[in-house]
């Protein structure tokens, strides 16, 4: 199982997962279909399905064009709002593409129909991979837009029980997430080391994905809601309450940072021919 990491738009990632024996491939969160098809062609694989984590523009807007260009393509997800959805998936459902198994994990919070995907191959030395969309990011998680803090906590708690292997998330927010994590736990050496690493990656314009769940448990405050320094920062004891305060504090932290320059997104939209409504995140 080979994963191609494809940066698109301002800070999104889409992915192409290749089963190397059959050369069958599955895409995750198609935002820029022409870019994806360039890589499909270069890799010489057969694209059979799209796994969409949630309905937001920057994760699903490429589905209609891709479905038009590839008739019969399966577009899968858990939310009827996903563009060009051909089949709605259920929590716990398992799929198979060649030798690749997919377990579908409903992870509401960011959106009510957010689905994460856990992929693995039997008897294969390659580690399994979690495609977490905006449910779990490197050192953070997506904003809780359509669910409660309790739902978000339960979603993250379920993901944290998976094997401590590879995580491919939906956005490159690592640097700001780690800066917030350092505010939450200023004495956490794992946060400090990861932040130093992420700054170097940012200077070199290199992606910080993938991460691993094992690492995330060491420095991601949203997976550390039971830890005393995180509870002390929030002034709460219950895990869902801790998570709720963390989300509120992170929103304030982001608002206090440098404002995003709107022309950057506009230039990227022009470059990719994506002159459409503003995305949700």
Tab-separated table of N, CA and C in Angstrom, residues 79-247:
chain	number	residue	atom	x	y	z
A	79	UNK	N	-22.227	11.445	4.452
A	79	UNK	CA	-23.102	12.613	4.518
A	79	UNK	C	-23.740	12.848	3.155
A	80	UNK	N	-25.066	12.954	3.116
A	80	UNK	CA	-25.767	13.154	1.851
A	80	UNK	C	-25.436	14.486	1.200
A	81	UNK	N	-24.826	15.390	1.938
A	81	UNK	CA	-24.434	16.690	1.372
A	81	UNK	C	-23.160	16.605	0.533
A	82	UNK	N	-22.477	15.475	0.542
A	82	UNK	CA	-21.253	15.309	-0.250
A	82	UNK	C	-21.603	15.343	-1.730
A	83	UNK	N	-20.884	16.145	-2.483
A	83	UNK	CA	-21.127	16.264	-3.913
A	83	UNK	C	-20.974	14.911	-4.603
A	84	UNK	N	-21.932	14.579	-5.473
A	84	UNK	CA	-21.869	13.399	-6.359
A	84	UNK	C	-21.759	12.083	-5.592
A	85	UNK	N	-22.280	12.042	-4.387
A	85	UNK	CA	-22.234	10.811	-3.587
A	85	UNK	C	-23.002	9.695	-4.293
A	86	UNK	N	-22.351	8.538	-4.441
A	86	UNK	CA	-23.031	7.388	-5.052
A	86	UNK	C	-23.515	6.384	-4.017
A	87	UNK	N	-22.902	6.371	-2.834
A	87	UNK	CA	-23.361	5.471	-1.780
A	87	UNK	C	-22.982	6.034	-0.421
A	88	UNK	N	-23.962	6.018	0.470
A	88	UNK	CA	-23.733	6.518	1.825
A	88	UNK	C	-23.225	5.384	2.702
A	89	UNK	N	-22.143	5.641	3.403
A	89	UNK	CA	-21.508	4.632	4.234
A	89	UNK	C	-22.016	4.712	5.667
A	90	UNK	N	-21.914	3.590	6.376
A	90	UNK	CA	-22.341	3.503	7.766
A	90	UNK	C	-21.132	3.277	8.672
A	91	UNK	N	-21.254	3.707	9.911
A	91	UNK	CA	-20.200	3.503	10.894
A	91	UNK	C	-19.913	2.012	11.066
A	92	UNK	N	-18.644	1.654	11.023
A	92	UNK	CA	-18.238	0.274	11.198
A	92	UNK	C	-18.242	-0.548	9.928
A	93	UNK	N	-18.745	0.015	8.844
A	93	UNK	CA	-18.767	-0.716	7.573
A	93	UNK	C	-17.337	-0.952	7.097
A	94	UNK	N	-17.123	-2.097	6.449
A	94	UNK	CA	-15.794	-2.397	5.914
A	94	UNK	C	-15.872	-2.580	4.402
A	95	UNK	N	-14.895	-2.001	3.716
A	95	UNK	CA	-14.793	-2.070	2.263
A	95	UNK	C	-13.496	-2.767	1.908
A	96	UNK	N	-13.381	-3.130	0.634
A	96	UNK	CA	-12.128	-3.732	0.186
A	96	UNK	C	-11.829	-3.285	-1.240
A	97	UNK	N	-10.583	-2.881	-1.445
A	97	UNK	CA	-10.097	-2.500	-2.771
A	97	UNK	C	-8.807	-3.280	-3.013
A	98	UNK	N	-8.886	-4.331	-3.834
A	98	UNK	CA	-7.737	-5.215	-3.968
A	98	UNK	C	-7.429	-5.827	-2.613
A	99	UNK	N	-6.180	-5.700	-2.180
A	99	UNK	CA	-5.779	-6.240	-0.876
A	99	UNK	C	-5.998	-5.244	0.259
A	100	UNK	N	-6.448	-4.048	-0.061
A	100	UNK	CA	-6.607	-3.003	0.954
A	100	UNK	C	-7.988	-3.099	1.610
A	101	UNK	N	-7.986	-3.225	2.922
A	101	UNK	CA	-9.210	-3.185	3.708
A	101	UNK	C	-9.452	-1.754	4.185
A	102	UNK	N	-10.708	-1.344	4.259
A	102	UNK	CA	-11.084	-0.022	4.754
A	102	UNK	C	-12.153	-0.184	5.824
A	103	UNK	N	-11.879	0.335	6.997
A	103	UNK	CA	-12.909	0.391	8.048
A	103	UNK	C	-13.395	1.831	8.160
A	104	UNK	N	-14.710	2.028	8.086
A	104	UNK	CA	-15.315	3.347	8.101
A	104	UNK	C	-15.695	3.711	9.537
A	105	UNK	N	-15.194	4.859	10.007
A	105	UNK	CA	-15.405	5.277	11.390
A	105	UNK	C	-16.085	6.635	11.412
A	106	UNK	N	-17.346	6.667	11.826
A	106	UNK	CA	-18.068	7.924	11.915
A	106	UNK	C	-17.489	8.743	13.065
A	107	UNK	N	-17.028	9.957	12.755
A	107	UNK	CA	-16.356	10.797	13.746
A	107	UNK	C	-16.969	12.194	13.738
A	108	UNK	N	-18.206	12.339	14.226
A	108	UNK	CA	-18.875	13.641	14.193
A	108	UNK	C	-18.239	14.635	15.159
A	109	UNK	N	-18.490	15.890	14.878
A	109	UNK	CA	-17.953	16.976	15.690
A	109	UNK	C	-17.656	18.151	14.779
A	110	UNK	N	-16.674	17.976	13.901
A	110	UNK	CA	-16.394	19.013	12.899
A	110	UNK	C	-17.611	19.196	12.008
A	111	UNK	N	-18.149	18.097	11.498
A	111	UNK	CA	-19.465	18.062	10.855
A	111	UNK	C	-20.218	16.856	11.410
A	112	UNK	N	-21.535	16.865	11.226
A	112	UNK	CA	-22.335	15.770	11.763
A	112	UNK	C	-22.106	14.465	11.016
A	113	UNK	N	-21.681	14.550	9.752
A	113	UNK	CA	-21.479	13.351	8.943
A	113	UNK	C	-20.030	13.081	8.599
A	114	UNK	N	-19.121	13.470	9.481
A	114	UNK	CA	-17.694	13.269	9.207
A	114	UNK	C	-17.321	11.800	9.369
A	115	UNK	N	-16.648	11.259	8.365
A	115	UNK	CA	-16.200	9.866	8.385
A	115	UNK	C	-14.680	9.815	8.250
A	116	UNK	N	-14.035	9.068	9.134
A	116	UNK	CA	-12.608	8.786	9.013
A	116	UNK	C	-12.443	7.371	8.475
A	117	UNK	N	-11.291	7.107	7.850
A	117	UNK	CA	-11.080	5.826	7.182
A	117	UNK	C	-9.772	5.192	7.662
A	118	UNK	N	-9.876	3.956	8.127
A	118	UNK	CA	-8.715	3.210	8.604
A	118	UNK	C	-8.407	2.119	7.585
A	119	UNK	N	-7.214	2.176	6.973
A	119	UNK	CA	-6.845	1.283	5.876
A	119	UNK	C	-5.685	0.385	6.294
A	120	UNK	N	-5.747	-0.876	5.865
A	120	UNK	CA	-4.655	-1.801	6.136
A	120	UNK	C	-4.674	-2.929	5.116
A	121	UNK	N	-3.547	-3.650	5.049
A	121	UNK	CA	-3.441	-4.868	4.250
A	121	UNK	C	-3.051	-6.017	5.166
A	122	UNK	N	-3.640	-7.176	4.936
A	122	UNK	CA	-3.267	-8.361	5.702
A	122	UNK	C	-1.872	-8.838	5.292
A	123	UNK	N	-1.134	-9.344	6.277
A	123	UNK	CA	0.177	-9.954	6.009
A	123	UNK	C	1.081	-9.027	5.203
A	124	UNK	N	1.087	-7.751	5.580
A	124	UNK	CA	1.886	-6.759	4.858
A	124	UNK	C	2.754	-5.996	5.853
A	125	UNK	N	4.034	-5.778	5.532
A	125	UNK	CA	4.904	-5.044	6.460
A	125	UNK	C	4.566	-3.562	6.551
A	126	UNK	N	3.847	-3.024	5.563
A	126	UNK	CA	3.482	-1.607	5.615
A	126	UNK	C	2.504	-1.368	6.759
A	127	UNK	N	2.674	-0.282	7.512
A	127	UNK	CA	1.766	-0.014	8.626
A	127	UNK	C	0.388	0.398	8.126
A	128	UNK	N	-0.644	0.188	8.934
A	128	UNK	CA	-1.964	0.695	8.565
A	128	UNK	C	-1.959	2.218	8.555
A	129	UNK	N	-2.999	2.802	7.977
A	129	UNK	CA	-3.059	4.257	7.846
A	129	UNK	C	-4.459	4.743	8.169
A	130	UNK	N	-4.520	5.824	8.929
A	130	UNK	CA	-5.776	6.484	9.243
A	130	UNK	C	-5.864	7.771	8.442
A	131	UNK	N	-6.960	7.932	7.693
A	131	UNK	CA	-7.237	9.180	6.982
A	131	UNK	C	-8.330	9.894	7.780
A	132	UNK	N	-7.905	10.924	8.510
A	132	UNK	CA	-8.758	11.502	9.544
A	132	UNK	C	-9.436	12.796	9.127
A	133	UNK	N	-9.214	13.262	7.900
A	133	UNK	CA	-9.871	14.481	7.453
A	133	UNK	C	-9.637	15.623	8.414
A	134	UNK	N	-10.736	16.232	8.896
A	134	UNK	CA	-10.628	17.330	9.850
A	134	UNK	C	-11.018	16.904	11.264
A	135	UNK	N	-11.207	15.605	11.480
A	135	UNK	CA	-11.498	15.131	12.840
A	135	UNK	C	-10.246	15.220	13.701
A	136	UNK	N	-9.119	14.774	13.163
A	136	UNK	CA	-7.842	14.794	13.874
A	136	UNK	C	-6.788	15.359	12.946
A	137	UNK	N	-6.113	16.415	13.398
A	137	UNK	CA	-5.019	17.028	12.653
A	137	UNK	C	-3.719	16.780	13.405
A	138	UNK	N	-2.600	17.073	12.778
A	138	UNK	CA	-1.334	16.972	13.493
A	138	UNK	C	-1.347	18.007	14.618
A	139	UNK	N	-1.276	17.527	15.854
A	139	UNK	CA	-1.243	18.367	17.053
A	139	UNK	C	-2.538	19.143	17.284
A	140	UNK	N	-3.625	18.751	16.635
A	140	UNK	CA	-4.871	19.476	16.822
A	140	UNK	C	-6.061	18.674	16.341
A	141	UNK	N	-7.179	19.374	16.172
A	141	UNK	CA	-8.379	18.772	15.608
A	141	UNK	C	-9.162	19.871	14.914
A	142	UNK	N	-10.141	19.492	14.107
A	142	UNK	CA	-10.939	20.471	13.407
A	142	UNK	C	-11.870	21.206	14.354
A	143	UNK	N	-12.333	22.380	13.917
A	143	UNK	CA	-13.292	23.135	14.721
A	143	UNK	C	-14.581	22.337	14.877
A	144	UNK	N	-15.200	22.462	16.037
A	144	UNK	CA	-16.441	21.744	16.320
A	144	UNK	C	-17.603	22.590	15.782
A	145	UNK	N	-17.978	22.350	14.529
A	145	UNK	CA	-18.937	23.197	13.834
A	145	UNK	C	-20.367	22.685	13.905
A	146	UNK	N	-20.546	21.372	13.884
A	146	UNK	CA	-21.892	20.818	13.810
A	146	UNK	C	-22.180	19.792	14.905
A	147	UNK	N	-21.345	19.731	15.878
A	147	UNK	CA	-21.548	18.759	16.942
A	147	UNK	C	-21.211	19.360	18.287
A	148	UNK	N	-21.397	18.589	19.311
A	148	UNK	CA	-21.085	19.023	20.672
A	148	UNK	C	-19.660	18.623	21.041
A	149	UNK	N	-19.169	19.226	22.123
A	149	UNK	CA	-17.849	18.840	22.625
A	149	UNK	C	-17.837	17.369	23.030
A	150	UNK	N	-18.964	16.867	23.530
A	150	UNK	CA	-19.057	15.457	23.904
A	150	UNK	C	-18.888	14.564	22.685
A	151	UNK	N	-19.530	14.929	21.571
A	151	UNK	CA	-19.382	14.156	20.340
A	151	UNK	C	-17.939	14.183	19.843
A	152	UNK	N	-17.332	15.378	19.859
A	152	UNK	CA	-15.951	15.493	19.405
A	152	UNK	C	-15.032	14.660	20.292
A	153	UNK	N	-15.262	14.713	21.597
A	153	UNK	CA	-14.438	13.911	22.506
A	153	UNK	C	-14.585	12.428	22.201
A	154	UNK	N	-15.813	11.967	22.012
A	154	UNK	CA	-16.035	10.550	21.721
A	154	UNK	C	-15.378	10.147	20.402
A	155	UNK	N	-15.435	11.030	19.405
A	155	UNK	CA	-14.798	10.728	18.115
A	155	UNK	C	-13.296	10.593	18.274
A	156	UNK	N	-12.677	11.544	18.966
A	156	UNK	CA	-11.229	11.495	19.157
A	156	UNK	C	-10.828	10.314	20.042
A	157	UNK	N	-11.667	10.012	21.026
A	157	UNK	CA	-11.371	8.869	21.895
A	157	UNK	C	-11.385	7.571	21.098
A	158	UNK	N	-12.324	7.443	20.157
A	158	UNK	CA	-12.366	6.237	19.335
A	158	UNK	C	-11.130	6.140	18.443
A	159	UNK	N	-10.740	7.266	17.831
A	159	UNK	CA	-9.556	7.243	16.978
A	159	UNK	C	-8.302	6.911	17.779
A	160	UNK	N	-8.255	7.386	19.009
A	160	UNK	CA	-7.043	7.171	19.810
A	160	UNK	C	-6.872	5.720	20.238
A	161	UNK	N	-7.909	4.893	20.079
A	161	UNK	CA	-7.786	3.471	20.421
A	161	UNK	C	-7.191	2.654	19.280
A	162	UNK	N	-7.033	3.257	18.104
A	162	UNK	CA	-6.474	2.534	16.964
A	162	UNK	C	-4.986	2.278	17.182
A	163	UNK	N	-4.400	1.369	16.407
A	163	UNK	CA	-2.956	1.127	16.536
A	163	UNK	C	-2.159	2.415	16.359
A	164	UNK	N	-1.016	2.528	17.041
A	164	UNK	CA	-0.246	3.787	17.042
A	164	UNK	C	0.519	4.004	15.748
A	165	UNK	N	-0.188	3.970	14.643
A	165	UNK	CA	0.469	4.029	13.345
A	165	UNK	C	0.190	5.346	12.616
A	166	UNK	N	0.229	5.321	11.311
A	166	UNK	CA	0.277	6.511	10.491
A	166	UNK	C	-1.062	7.228	10.408
A	167	UNK	N	-1.004	8.573	10.486
A	167	UNK	CA	-2.186	9.423	10.360
A	167	UNK	C	-1.969	10.419	9.226
A	168	UNK	N	-2.889	10.408	8.265
A	168	UNK	CA	-2.895	11.390	7.186
A	168	UNK	C	-4.119	12.291	7.393
A	169	UNK	N	-3.879	13.553	7.684
A	169	UNK	CA	-4.978	14.455	8.002
A	169	UNK	C	-5.300	15.365	6.816
A	170	UNK	N	-6.280	16.254	7.002
A	170	UNK	CA	-6.809	17.029	5.889
A	170	UNK	C	-6.165	18.374	5.648
A	171	UNK	N	-5.366	18.877	6.597
A	171	UNK	CA	-4.824	20.232	6.470
A	171	UNK	C	-3.407	20.332	7.002
A	172	UNK	N	-2.683	21.308	6.493
A	172	UNK	CA	-1.361	21.661	6.995
A	172	UNK	C	-1.522	22.821	7.981
A	173	UNK	N	-1.914	22.465	9.223
A	173	UNK	CA	-2.070	23.431	10.305
A	173	UNK	C	-1.098	23.139	11.444
A	174	UNK	N	-0.088	22.344	11.157
A	174	UNK	CA	0.755	21.798	12.216
A	174	UNK	C	1.468	22.864	13.025
A	175	UNK	N	2.032	23.854	12.366
A	175	UNK	CA	2.830	24.850	13.079
A	175	UNK	C	1.969	25.626	14.070
A	176	UNK	N	0.823	26.118	13.632
A	176	UNK	CA	-0.035	26.878	14.548
A	176	UNK	C	-0.612	25.969	15.631
A	177	UNK	N	-0.910	24.719	15.280
A	177	UNK	CA	-1.411	23.787	16.297
A	177	UNK	C	-0.389	23.551	17.393
A	178	UNK	N	0.864	23.406	17.006
A	178	UNK	CA	1.912	23.164	17.999
A	178	UNK	C	2.202	24.416	18.823
A	179	UNK	N	2.075	25.571	18.221
A	179	UNK	CA	2.242	26.806	18.994
A	179	UNK	C	1.157	26.903	20.066
A	180	UNK	N	-0.059	26.496	19.720
A	180	UNK	CA	-1.116	26.469	20.729
A	180	UNK	C	-0.842	25.383	21.765
A	181	UNK	N	-0.392	24.218	21.318
A	181	UNK	CA	-0.080	23.133	22.254
A	181	UNK	C	0.982	23.566	23.257
A	182	UNK	N	1.931	24.385	22.802
A	182	UNK	CA	2.971	24.868	23.717
A	182	UNK	C	2.381	25.829	24.752
A	183	UNK	N	1.385	26.583	24.338
A	183	UNK	CA	0.694	27.453	25.297
A	183	UNK	C	-0.023	26.616	26.350
A	184	UNK	N	-0.619	25.509	25.927
A	184	UNK	CA	-1.344	24.642	26.853
A	184	UNK	C	-0.385	23.919	27.787
A	185	UNK	N	0.705	23.391	27.234
A	185	UNK	CA	1.677	22.625	28.026
A	185	UNK	C	3.084	23.160	27.778
A	186	UNK	N	3.432	24.286	28.389
A	186	UNK	CA	4.755	24.888	28.125
A	186	UNK	C	5.926	24.024	28.579
A	187	UNK	N	5.695	23.060	29.446
A	187	UNK	CA	6.790	22.210	29.938
A	187	UNK	C	6.842	20.846	29.250
A	188	UNK	N	6.040	20.655	28.206
A	188	UNK	CA	6.005	19.375	27.510
A	188	UNK	C	7.156	19.315	26.498
A	189	UNK	N	8.142	18.474	26.773
A	189	UNK	CA	9.313	18.370	25.895
A	189	UNK	C	8.942	17.833	24.518
A	190	UNK	N	7.918	16.982	24.434
A	190	UNK	CA	7.500	16.447	23.141
A	190	UNK	C	6.929	17.556	22.257
A	191	UNK	N	6.180	18.469	22.862
A	191	UNK	CA	5.655	19.618	22.110
A	191	UNK	C	6.810	20.476	21.616
A	192	UNK	N	7.753	20.749	22.496
A	192	UNK	CA	8.877	21.614	22.142
A	192	UNK	C	9.679	21.018	20.982
A	193	UNK	N	9.948	19.726	21.040
A	193	UNK	CA	10.728	19.077	19.990
A	193	UNK	C	9.966	19.043	18.672
A	194	UNK	N	8.687	18.735	18.735
A	194	UNK	CA	7.885	18.676	17.511
A	194	UNK	C	7.734	20.054	16.889
A	195	UNK	N	7.606	21.083	17.707
A	195	UNK	CA	7.494	22.446	17.198
A	195	UNK	C	8.777	22.861	16.481
A	196	UNK	N	9.917	22.522	17.046
A	196	UNK	CA	11.195	22.829	16.395
A	196	UNK	C	11.287	22.123	15.048
A	197	UNK	N	10.866	20.867	15.013
A	197	UNK	CA	10.860	20.085	13.766
A	197	UNK	C	9.923	20.704	12.737
A	198	UNK	N	8.733	21.109	13.179
A	198	UNK	CA	7.741	21.669	12.258
A	198	UNK	C	8.201	23.001	11.683
A	199	UNK	N	8.886	23.797	12.481
A	199	UNK	CA	9.408	25.075	11.973
A	199	UNK	C	10.410	24.831	10.851
A	200	UNK	N	11.248	23.823	11.017
A	200	UNK	CA	12.214	23.494	9.962
A	200	UNK	C	11.499	23.016	8.712
A	201	UNK	N	10.485	22.183	8.869
A	201	UNK	CA	9.714	21.723	7.712
A	201	UNK	C	9.045	22.899	7.010
A	202	UNK	N	8.531	23.831	7.793
A	202	UNK	CA	7.873	25.000	7.214
A	202	UNK	C	8.863	25.856	6.435
A	203	UNK	N	10.046	26.039	6.982
A	203	UNK	CA	11.081	26.820	6.280
A	203	UNK	C	11.470	26.160	4.966
A	204	UNK	N	11.469	24.827	4.951
A	204	UNK	CA	11.842	24.089	3.740
A	204	UNK	C	10.648	23.843	2.818
A	205	UNK	N	9.465	24.316	3.211
A	205	UNK	CA	8.233	24.138	2.439
A	205	UNK	C	7.972	22.657	2.163
A	206	UNK	N	8.065	21.858	3.232
A	206	UNK	CA	7.871	20.406	3.152
A	206	UNK	C	6.679	20.040	4.041
A	207	UNK	N	5.803	19.146	3.589
A	207	UNK	CA	4.650	18.758	4.417
A	207	UNK	C	5.060	18.144	5.749
A	208	UNK	N	4.224	18.341	6.751
A	208	UNK	CA	4.454	17.719	8.057
A	208	UNK	C	3.641	16.437	8.220
A	209	UNK	N	2.854	16.074	7.214
A	209	UNK	CA	2.136	14.799	7.257
A	209	UNK	C	3.007	13.732	6.598
A	210	UNK	N	2.855	12.484	7.002
A	210	UNK	CA	1.951	11.982	8.035
A	210	UNK	C	2.524	12.130	9.433
A	211	UNK	N	1.627	11.913	10.397
A	211	UNK	CA	1.996	11.790	11.792
A	211	UNK	C	1.709	10.348	12.209
A	212	UNK	N	1.792	10.077	13.496
A	212	UNK	CA	1.346	8.778	14.006
A	212	UNK	C	0.491	9.013	15.245
A	213	UNK	N	-0.416	8.101	15.502
A	213	UNK	CA	-1.238	8.217	16.702
A	213	UNK	C	-0.377	8.120	17.964
A	214	UNK	N	0.662	7.308	17.884
A	214	UNK	CA	1.556	7.204	19.028
A	214	UNK	C	2.185	8.541	19.379
A	215	UNK	N	2.616	9.294	18.372
A	215	UNK	CA	3.186	10.620	18.601
A	215	UNK	C	2.115	11.607	19.064
A	216	UNK	N	0.943	11.549	18.442
A	216	UNK	CA	-0.124	12.498	18.766
A	216	UNK	C	-0.497	12.429	20.247
A	217	UNK	N	-0.461	11.240	20.810
A	217	UNK	CA	-0.809	11.096	22.225
A	217	UNK	C	0.193	11.808	23.138
A	218	UNK	N	1.368	12.129	22.603
A	218	UNK	CA	2.405	12.782	23.399
A	218	UNK	C	2.317	14.304	23.357
A	219	UNK	N	1.784	14.881	22.283
A	219	UNK	CA	1.820	16.345	22.176
A	219	UNK	C	0.513	16.990	21.711
A	220	UNK	N	-0.463	16.223	21.312
A	220	UNK	CA	-1.721	16.818	20.851
A	220	UNK	C	-2.641	17.047	22.051
A	221	UNK	N	-2.887	18.309	22.451
A	221	UNK	CA	-3.680	18.537	23.665
A	221	UNK	C	-5.096	17.979	23.584
A	222	UNK	N	-5.631	17.837	22.359
A	222	UNK	CA	-7.003	17.350	22.206
A	222	UNK	C	-7.104	15.837	22.413
A	223	UNK	N	-5.947	15.161	22.424
A	223	UNK	CA	-5.901	13.751	22.797
A	223	UNK	C	-5.376	13.560	24.221
A	224	UNK	N	-5.109	14.669	24.897
A	224	UNK	CA	-4.494	14.618	26.226
A	224	UNK	C	-5.407	15.267	27.278
A	225	UNK	N	-6.719	15.146	27.082
A	225	UNK	CA	-7.657	15.844	27.958
A	225	UNK	C	-7.687	15.273	29.372
A	226	UNK	N	-7.137	14.084	29.564
A	226	UNK	CA	-7.085	13.500	30.905
A	226	UNK	C	-5.793	13.854	31.640
A	227	UNK	N	-4.854	14.490	30.951
A	227	UNK	CA	-3.566	14.818	31.564
A	227	UNK	C	-3.705	16.048	32.465
A	228	UNK	N	-3.026	16.021	33.603
A	228	UNK	CA	-3.173	17.083	34.597
A	228	UNK	C	-2.796	18.475	34.060
A	229	UNK	N	-1.694	18.645	33.302
A	229	UNK	CA	-1.387	19.993	32.807
A	229	UNK	C	-2.468	20.550	31.873
A	230	UNK	N	-3.105	19.684	31.100
A	230	UNK	CA	-4.154	20.139	30.188
A	230	UNK	C	-5.402	20.499	30.972
A	231	UNK	N	-5.747	19.689	31.950
A	231	UNK	CA	-6.906	20.004	32.793
A	231	UNK	C	-6.670	21.298	33.566
A	232	UNK	N	-5.453	21.501	34.045
A	232	UNK	CA	-5.131	22.719	34.782
A	232	UNK	C	-5.259	23.946	33.883
A	233	UNK	N	-4.829	23.832	32.649
A	233	UNK	CA	-4.933	24.949	31.697
A	233	UNK	C	-6.391	25.346	31.484
A	234	UNK	N	-7.273	24.362	31.406
A	234	UNK	CA	-8.680	24.645	31.114
A	234	UNK	C	-9.495	24.952	32.363
A	235	UNK	N	-9.007	24.513	33.536
A	235	UNK	CA	-9.786	24.685	34.751
A	235	UNK	C	-10.950	23.723	34.851
A	236	UNK	N	-10.940	22.667	34.060
A	236	UNK	CA	-12.010	21.670	34.040
A	236	UNK	C	-11.435	20.293	34.346
A	237	UNK	N	-12.341	19.367	34.711
A	237	UNK	CA	-11.905	18.003	35.042
A	237	UNK	C	-12.465	16.972	34.081
A	238	UNK	N	-13.737	17.089	33.705
A	238	UNK	CA	-14.345	16.134	32.791
A	238	UNK	C	-13.751	16.254	31.400
A	239	UNK	N	-13.481	15.138	30.726
A	239	UNK	CA	-12.787	15.198	29.438
A	239	UNK	C	-13.517	16.020	28.380
A	240	UNK	N	-14.834	15.893	28.284
A	240	UNK	CA	-15.571	16.677	27.294
A	240	UNK	C	-15.531	18.157	27.636
A	241	UNK	N	-15.584	18.492	28.929
A	241	UNK	CA	-15.485	19.894	29.352
A	241	UNK	C	-14.104	20.453	29.047
A	242	UNK	N	-13.084	19.648	29.300
A	242	UNK	CA	-11.716	20.068	28.965
A	242	UNK	C	-11.605	20.353	27.472
A	243	UNK	N	-12.145	19.448	26.665
A	243	UNK	CA	-12.086	19.611	25.208
A	243	UNK	C	-12.822	20.868	24.767
A	244	UNK	N	-13.970	21.137	25.367
A	244	UNK	CA	-14.745	22.317	24.989
A	244	UNK	C	-13.953	23.600	25.244
A	245	UNK	N	-13.306	23.685	26.402
A	245	UNK	CA	-12.505	24.866	26.707
A	245	UNK	C	-11.302	24.954	25.777
A	246	UNK	N	-10.675	23.822	25.483
A	246	UNK	CA	-9.549	23.831	24.543
A	246	UNK	C	-9.972	24.409	23.191
A	247	UNK	N	-11.138	24.000	22.695
A	247	UNK	CA	-11.622	24.510	21.409
A	247	UNK	C	-11.856	26.017	21.483
